[in-house]
PDB file of C-alpha atoms in Angstrom:
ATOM      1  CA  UNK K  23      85.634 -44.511  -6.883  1.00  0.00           C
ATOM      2  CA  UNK K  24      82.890 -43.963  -9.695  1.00  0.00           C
ATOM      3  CA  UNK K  25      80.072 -46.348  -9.390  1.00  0.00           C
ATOM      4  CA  UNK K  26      79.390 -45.606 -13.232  1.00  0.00           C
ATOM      5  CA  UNK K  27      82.190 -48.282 -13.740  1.00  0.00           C
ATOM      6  CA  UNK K  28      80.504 -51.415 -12.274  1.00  0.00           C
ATOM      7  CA  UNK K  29      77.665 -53.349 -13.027  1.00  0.00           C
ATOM      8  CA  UNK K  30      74.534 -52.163 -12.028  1.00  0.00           C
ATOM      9  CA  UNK K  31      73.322 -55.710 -10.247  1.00  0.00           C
ATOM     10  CA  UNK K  32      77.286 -54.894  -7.825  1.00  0.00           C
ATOM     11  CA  UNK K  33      76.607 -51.395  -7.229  1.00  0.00           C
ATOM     12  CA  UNK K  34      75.905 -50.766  -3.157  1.00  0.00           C
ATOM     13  CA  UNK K  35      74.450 -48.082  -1.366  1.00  0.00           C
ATOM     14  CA  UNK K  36      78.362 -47.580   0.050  1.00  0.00           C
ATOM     15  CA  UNK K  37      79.127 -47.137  -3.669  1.00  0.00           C
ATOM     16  CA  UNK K  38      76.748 -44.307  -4.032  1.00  0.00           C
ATOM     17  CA  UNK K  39      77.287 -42.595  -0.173  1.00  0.00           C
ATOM     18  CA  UNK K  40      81.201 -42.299  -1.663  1.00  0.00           C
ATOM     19  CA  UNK K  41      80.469 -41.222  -5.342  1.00  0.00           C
ATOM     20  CA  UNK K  42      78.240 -38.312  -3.617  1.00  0.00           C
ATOM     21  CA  UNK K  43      80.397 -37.316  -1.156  1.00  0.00           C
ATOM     22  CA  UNK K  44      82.982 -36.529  -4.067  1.00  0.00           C
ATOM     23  CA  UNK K  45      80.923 -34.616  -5.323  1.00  0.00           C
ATOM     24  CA  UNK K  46      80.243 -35.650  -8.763  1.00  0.00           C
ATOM     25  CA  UNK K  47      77.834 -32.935 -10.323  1.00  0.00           C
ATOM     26  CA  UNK K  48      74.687 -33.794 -12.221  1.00  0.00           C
ATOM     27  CA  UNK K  49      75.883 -34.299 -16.041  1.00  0.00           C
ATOM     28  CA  UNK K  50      75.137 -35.363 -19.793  1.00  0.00           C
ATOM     29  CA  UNK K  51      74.565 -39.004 -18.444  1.00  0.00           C
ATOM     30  CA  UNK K  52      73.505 -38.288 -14.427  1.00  0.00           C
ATOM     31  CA  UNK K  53      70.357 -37.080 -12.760  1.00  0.00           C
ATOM     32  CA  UNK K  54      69.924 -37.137  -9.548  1.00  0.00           C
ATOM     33  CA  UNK K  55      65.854 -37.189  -7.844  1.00  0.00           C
ATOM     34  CA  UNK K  56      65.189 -36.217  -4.028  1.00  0.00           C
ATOM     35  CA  UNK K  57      61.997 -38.736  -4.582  1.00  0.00           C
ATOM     36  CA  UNK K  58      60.269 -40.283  -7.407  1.00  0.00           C
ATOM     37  CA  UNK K  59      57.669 -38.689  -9.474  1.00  0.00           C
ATOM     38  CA  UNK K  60      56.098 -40.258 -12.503  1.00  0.00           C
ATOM     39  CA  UNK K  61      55.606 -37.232 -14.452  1.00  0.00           C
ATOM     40  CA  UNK K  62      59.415 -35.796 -13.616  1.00  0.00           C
ATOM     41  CA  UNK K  63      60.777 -39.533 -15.051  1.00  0.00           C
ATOM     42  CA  UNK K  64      59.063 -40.119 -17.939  1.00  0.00           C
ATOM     43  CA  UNK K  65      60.835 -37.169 -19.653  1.00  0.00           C
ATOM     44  CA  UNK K  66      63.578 -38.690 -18.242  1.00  0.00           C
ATOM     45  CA  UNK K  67      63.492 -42.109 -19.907  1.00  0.00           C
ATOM     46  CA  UNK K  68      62.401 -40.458 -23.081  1.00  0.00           C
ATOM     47  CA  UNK K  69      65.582 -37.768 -23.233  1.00  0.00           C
ATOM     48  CA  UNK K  70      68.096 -40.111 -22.344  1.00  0.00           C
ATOM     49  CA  UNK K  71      66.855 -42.568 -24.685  1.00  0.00           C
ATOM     50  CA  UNK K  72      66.974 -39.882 -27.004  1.00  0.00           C
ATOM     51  CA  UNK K  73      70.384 -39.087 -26.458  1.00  0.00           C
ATOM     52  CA  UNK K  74      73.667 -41.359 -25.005  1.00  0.00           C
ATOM     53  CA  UNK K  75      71.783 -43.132 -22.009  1.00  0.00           C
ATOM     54  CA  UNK K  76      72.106 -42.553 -18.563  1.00  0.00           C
ATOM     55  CA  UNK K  77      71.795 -43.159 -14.891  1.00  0.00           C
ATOM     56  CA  UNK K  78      69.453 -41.357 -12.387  1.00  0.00           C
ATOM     57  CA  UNK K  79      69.607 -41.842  -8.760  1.00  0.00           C
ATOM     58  CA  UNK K  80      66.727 -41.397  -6.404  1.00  0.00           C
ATOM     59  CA  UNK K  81      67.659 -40.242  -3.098  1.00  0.00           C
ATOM     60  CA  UNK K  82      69.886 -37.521  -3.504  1.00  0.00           C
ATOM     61  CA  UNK K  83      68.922 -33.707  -3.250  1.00  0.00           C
ATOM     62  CA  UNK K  84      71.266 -32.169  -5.482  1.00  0.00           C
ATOM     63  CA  UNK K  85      72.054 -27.988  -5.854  1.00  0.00           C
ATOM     64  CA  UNK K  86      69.108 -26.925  -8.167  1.00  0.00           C
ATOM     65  CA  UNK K  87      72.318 -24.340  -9.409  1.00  0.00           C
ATOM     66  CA  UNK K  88      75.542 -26.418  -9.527  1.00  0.00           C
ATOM     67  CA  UNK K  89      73.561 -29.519  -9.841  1.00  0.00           C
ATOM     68  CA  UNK K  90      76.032 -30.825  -6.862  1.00  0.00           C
ATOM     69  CA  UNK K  91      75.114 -33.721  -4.742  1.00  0.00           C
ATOM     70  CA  UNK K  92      74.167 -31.854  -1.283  1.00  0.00           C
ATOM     71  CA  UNK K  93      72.219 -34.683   0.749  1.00  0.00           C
ATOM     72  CA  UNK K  94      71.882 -38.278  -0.034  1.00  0.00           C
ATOM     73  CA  UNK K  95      70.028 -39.873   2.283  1.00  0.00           C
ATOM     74  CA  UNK K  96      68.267 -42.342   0.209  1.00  0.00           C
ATOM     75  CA  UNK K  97      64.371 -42.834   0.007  1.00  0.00           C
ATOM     76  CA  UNK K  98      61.902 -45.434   1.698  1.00  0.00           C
ATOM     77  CA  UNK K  99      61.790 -48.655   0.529  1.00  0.00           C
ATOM     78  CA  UNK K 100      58.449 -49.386  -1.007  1.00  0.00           C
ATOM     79  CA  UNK K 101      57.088 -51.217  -4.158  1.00  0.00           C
ATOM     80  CA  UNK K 102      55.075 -47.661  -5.183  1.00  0.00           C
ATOM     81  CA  UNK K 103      58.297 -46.173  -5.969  1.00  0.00           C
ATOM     82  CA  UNK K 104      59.197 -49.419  -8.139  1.00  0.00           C
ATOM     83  CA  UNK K 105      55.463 -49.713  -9.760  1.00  0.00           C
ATOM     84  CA  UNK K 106      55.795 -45.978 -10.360  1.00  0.00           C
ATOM     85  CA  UNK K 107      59.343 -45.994 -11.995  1.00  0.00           C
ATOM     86  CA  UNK K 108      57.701 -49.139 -14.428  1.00  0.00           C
ATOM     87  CA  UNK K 109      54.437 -46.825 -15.015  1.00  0.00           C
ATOM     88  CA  UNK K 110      57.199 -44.106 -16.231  1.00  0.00           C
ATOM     89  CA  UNK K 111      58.616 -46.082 -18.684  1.00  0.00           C
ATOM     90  CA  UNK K 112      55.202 -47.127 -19.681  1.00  0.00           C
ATOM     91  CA  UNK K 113      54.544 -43.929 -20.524  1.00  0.00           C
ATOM     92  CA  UNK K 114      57.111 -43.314 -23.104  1.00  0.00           C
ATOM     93  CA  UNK K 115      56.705 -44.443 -26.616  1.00  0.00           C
ATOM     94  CA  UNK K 116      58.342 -46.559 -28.170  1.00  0.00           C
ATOM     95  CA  UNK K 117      59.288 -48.216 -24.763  1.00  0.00           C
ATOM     96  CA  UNK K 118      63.103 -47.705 -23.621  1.00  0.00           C
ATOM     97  CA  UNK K 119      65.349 -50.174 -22.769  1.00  0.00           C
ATOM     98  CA  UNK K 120      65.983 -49.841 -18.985  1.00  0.00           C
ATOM     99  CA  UNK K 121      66.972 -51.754 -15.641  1.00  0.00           C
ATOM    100  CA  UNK K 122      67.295 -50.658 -11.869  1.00  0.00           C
ATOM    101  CA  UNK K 123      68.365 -51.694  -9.003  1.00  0.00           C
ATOM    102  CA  UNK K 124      67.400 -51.164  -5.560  1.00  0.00           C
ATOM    103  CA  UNK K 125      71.045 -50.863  -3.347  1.00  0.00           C
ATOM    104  CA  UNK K 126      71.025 -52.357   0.157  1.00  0.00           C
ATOM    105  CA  UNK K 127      69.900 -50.669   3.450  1.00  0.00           C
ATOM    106  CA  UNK K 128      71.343 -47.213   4.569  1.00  0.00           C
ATOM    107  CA  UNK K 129      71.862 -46.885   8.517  1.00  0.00           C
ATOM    108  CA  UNK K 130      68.946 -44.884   7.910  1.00  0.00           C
ATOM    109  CA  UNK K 131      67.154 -47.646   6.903  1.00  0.00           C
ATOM    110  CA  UNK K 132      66.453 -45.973   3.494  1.00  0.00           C
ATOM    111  CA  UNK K 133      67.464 -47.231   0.087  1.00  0.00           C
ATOM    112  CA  UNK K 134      68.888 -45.474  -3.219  1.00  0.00           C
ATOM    113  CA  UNK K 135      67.215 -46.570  -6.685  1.00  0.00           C
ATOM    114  CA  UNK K 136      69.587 -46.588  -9.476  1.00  0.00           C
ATOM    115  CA  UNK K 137      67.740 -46.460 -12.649  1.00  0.00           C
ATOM    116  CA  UNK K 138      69.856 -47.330 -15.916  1.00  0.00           C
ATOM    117  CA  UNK K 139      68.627 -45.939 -19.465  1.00  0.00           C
ATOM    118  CA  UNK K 140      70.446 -47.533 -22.330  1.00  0.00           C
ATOM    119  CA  UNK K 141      70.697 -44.996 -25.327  1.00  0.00           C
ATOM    120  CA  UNK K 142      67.658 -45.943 -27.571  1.00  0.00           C
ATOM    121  CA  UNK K 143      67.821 -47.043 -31.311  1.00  0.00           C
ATOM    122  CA  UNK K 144      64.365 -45.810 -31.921  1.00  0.00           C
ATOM    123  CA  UNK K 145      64.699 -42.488 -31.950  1.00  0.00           C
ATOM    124  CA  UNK K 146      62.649 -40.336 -31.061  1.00  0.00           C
ATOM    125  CA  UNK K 147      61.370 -41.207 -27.758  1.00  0.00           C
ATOM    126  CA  UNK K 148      58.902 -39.029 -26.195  1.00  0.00           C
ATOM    127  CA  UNK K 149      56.450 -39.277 -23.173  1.00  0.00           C
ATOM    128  CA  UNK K 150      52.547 -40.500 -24.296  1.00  0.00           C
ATOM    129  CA  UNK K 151      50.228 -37.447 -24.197  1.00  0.00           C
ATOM    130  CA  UNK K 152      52.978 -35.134 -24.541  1.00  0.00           C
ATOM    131  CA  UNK K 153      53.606 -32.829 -27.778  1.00  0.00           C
ATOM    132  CA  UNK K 154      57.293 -32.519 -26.877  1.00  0.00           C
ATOM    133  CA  UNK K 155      60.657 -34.442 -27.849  1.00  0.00           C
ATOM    134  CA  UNK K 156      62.826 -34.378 -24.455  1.00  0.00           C
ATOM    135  CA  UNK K 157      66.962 -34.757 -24.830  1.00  0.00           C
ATOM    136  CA  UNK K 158      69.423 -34.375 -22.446  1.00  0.00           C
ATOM    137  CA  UNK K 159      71.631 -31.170 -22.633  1.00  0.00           C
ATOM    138  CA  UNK K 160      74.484 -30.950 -20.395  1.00  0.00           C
ATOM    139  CA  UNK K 161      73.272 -31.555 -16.735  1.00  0.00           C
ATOM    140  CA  UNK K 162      69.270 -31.059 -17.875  1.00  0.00           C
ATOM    141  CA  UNK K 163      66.546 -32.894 -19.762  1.00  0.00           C
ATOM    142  CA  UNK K 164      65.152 -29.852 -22.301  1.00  0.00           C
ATOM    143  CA  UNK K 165      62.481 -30.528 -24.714  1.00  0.00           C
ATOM    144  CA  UNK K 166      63.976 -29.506 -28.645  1.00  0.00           C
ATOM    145  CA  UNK K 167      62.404 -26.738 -29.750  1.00  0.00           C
ATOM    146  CA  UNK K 168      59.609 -27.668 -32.810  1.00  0.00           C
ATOM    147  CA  UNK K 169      61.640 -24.496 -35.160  1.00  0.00           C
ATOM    148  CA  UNK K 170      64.974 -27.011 -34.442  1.00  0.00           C
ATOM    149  CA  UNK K 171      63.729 -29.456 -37.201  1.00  0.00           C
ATOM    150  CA  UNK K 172      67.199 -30.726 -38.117  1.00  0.00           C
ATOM    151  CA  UNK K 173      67.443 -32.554 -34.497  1.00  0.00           C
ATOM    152  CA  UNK K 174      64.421 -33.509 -34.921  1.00  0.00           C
ATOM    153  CA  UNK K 175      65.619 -35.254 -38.193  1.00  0.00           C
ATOM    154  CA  UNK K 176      68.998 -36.152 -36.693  1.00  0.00           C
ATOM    155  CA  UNK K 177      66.759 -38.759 -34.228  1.00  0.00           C
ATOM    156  CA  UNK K 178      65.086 -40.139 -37.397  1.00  0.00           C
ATOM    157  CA  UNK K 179      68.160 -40.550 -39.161  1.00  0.00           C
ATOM    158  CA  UNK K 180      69.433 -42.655 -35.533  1.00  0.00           C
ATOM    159  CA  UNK K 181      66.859 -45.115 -36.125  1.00  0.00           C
ATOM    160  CA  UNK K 182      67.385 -45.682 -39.762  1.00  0.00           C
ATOM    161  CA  UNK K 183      70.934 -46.033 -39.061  1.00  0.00           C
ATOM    162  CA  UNK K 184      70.235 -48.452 -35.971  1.00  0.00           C
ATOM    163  CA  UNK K 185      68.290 -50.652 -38.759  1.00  0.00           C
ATOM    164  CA  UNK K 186      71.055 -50.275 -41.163  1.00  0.00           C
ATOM    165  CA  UNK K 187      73.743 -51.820 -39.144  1.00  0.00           C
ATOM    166  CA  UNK K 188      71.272 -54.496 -37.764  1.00  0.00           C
ATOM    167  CA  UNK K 189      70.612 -55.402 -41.378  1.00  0.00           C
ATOM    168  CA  UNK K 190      74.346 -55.477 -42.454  1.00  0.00           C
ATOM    169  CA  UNK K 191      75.277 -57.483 -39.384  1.00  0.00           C
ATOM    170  CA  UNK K 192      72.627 -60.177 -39.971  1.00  0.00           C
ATOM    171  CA  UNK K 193      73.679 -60.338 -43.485  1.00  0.00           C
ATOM    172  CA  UNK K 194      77.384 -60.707 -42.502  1.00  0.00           C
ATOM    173  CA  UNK K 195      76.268 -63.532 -40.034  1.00  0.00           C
ATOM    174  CA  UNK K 196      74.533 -65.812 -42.447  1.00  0.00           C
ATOM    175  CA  UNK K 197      77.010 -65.172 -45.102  1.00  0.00           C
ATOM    176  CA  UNK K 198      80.066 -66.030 -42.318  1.00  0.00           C
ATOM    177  CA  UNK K 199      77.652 -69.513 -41.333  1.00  0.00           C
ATOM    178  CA  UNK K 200      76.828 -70.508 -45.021  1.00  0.00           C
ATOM    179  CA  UNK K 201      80.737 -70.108 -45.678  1.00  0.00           C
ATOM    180  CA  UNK K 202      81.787 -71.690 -42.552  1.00  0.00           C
ATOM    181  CA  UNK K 203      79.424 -74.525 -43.387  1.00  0.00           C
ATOM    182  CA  UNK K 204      80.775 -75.011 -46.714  1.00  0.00           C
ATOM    183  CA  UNK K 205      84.180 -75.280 -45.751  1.00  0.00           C
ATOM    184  CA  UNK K 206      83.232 -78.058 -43.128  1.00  0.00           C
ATOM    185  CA  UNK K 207      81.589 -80.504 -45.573  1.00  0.00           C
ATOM    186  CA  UNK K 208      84.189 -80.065 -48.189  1.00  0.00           C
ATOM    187  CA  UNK K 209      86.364 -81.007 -45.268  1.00  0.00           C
ATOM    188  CA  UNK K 210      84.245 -84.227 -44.721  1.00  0.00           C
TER     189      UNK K 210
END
């Protein structure tokens, strides 16, 4: 079963006991935290913004050299580890589209945060304060190096392209309505 297929709001803390006890490694669009740190998340938000989205999940210790779920236990339940997750997003600039949920009870009576990161049409994203430009890489967030200046260009060239297709669409919207329209009052 791979959580990664349901909504976020349906996803339980079942869901997440069973996808780590598979043993799904850490990847291009999964991060798993032991605990929540702003500093550690804001890169976070800003790399997988910067590249295809993703999902981290707070309350796993993965394998710092597989990057293999090896304890899951989940993490207290407290509005501090919300407040900070919403302070982490803060942080990055322009701010990234996001949503989390917080799964039901463990035995343990411990929680897992799923955090969602929806791939960002502003491009680039990167964390206030901070000289770098974070992507994701495989199964880690790396900041691009400043001598890679066609990625850097590549990110500009996202948003442009974002713009681009929101322009055509809106364009192919009013010129479906006015035609619609038309054909309704010659139909009157």
């Amino acid at each position: 079963m791979n959580y990664l297929n349901k909504d976020l709001s349906q996803i339980t803390s079942e869901d997440i006991v069973k996808f780590c006890e598979q043993k799904y490694p850490e990847g291009f669009n999964l991060d798993y935290k032991k605990e929540a740190s702003a500093k550690g998340i804001a890169k976070h938000f800003a790399a997988f913004s910067n590249s295809r989205g993703g999902d981290i999940i707070i309350g796993v210790e993965e394998d710092p050299n597989t990057g293999l779920p090896i304890k899951w236990e989940g993490v207290k339940n407290s509005g501090k580890i919300i407040e900070s997750i919403n302070q982490s997003a803060s942080m990055v600039k322009p701010l990234p589209s996001y949503d989390y949920r917080v799964t039901d009870t463990l035995s343990n009576g411990n929680v897992f945060i799923i955090i969602r990161i929806l791939e960002g049409d502003a491009t680039p994203y990167y964390v206030y304060n901070d000289n770098n430009i974070y992507i994701r890489s495989h199964n880690i967030t790396k900041l691009i190096d400043l001598a890679a200046p066609d990625y850097v260009k590549l990110l500009f060239d996202k948003t442009r392209k974002a713009e681009m297709a929101r322009k055509n669409s809106t364009s192919f919207v009013r010129k479906s309505f006015a035609k619609a329209k038309e054909m309704s009052e010659k139909e009157r």
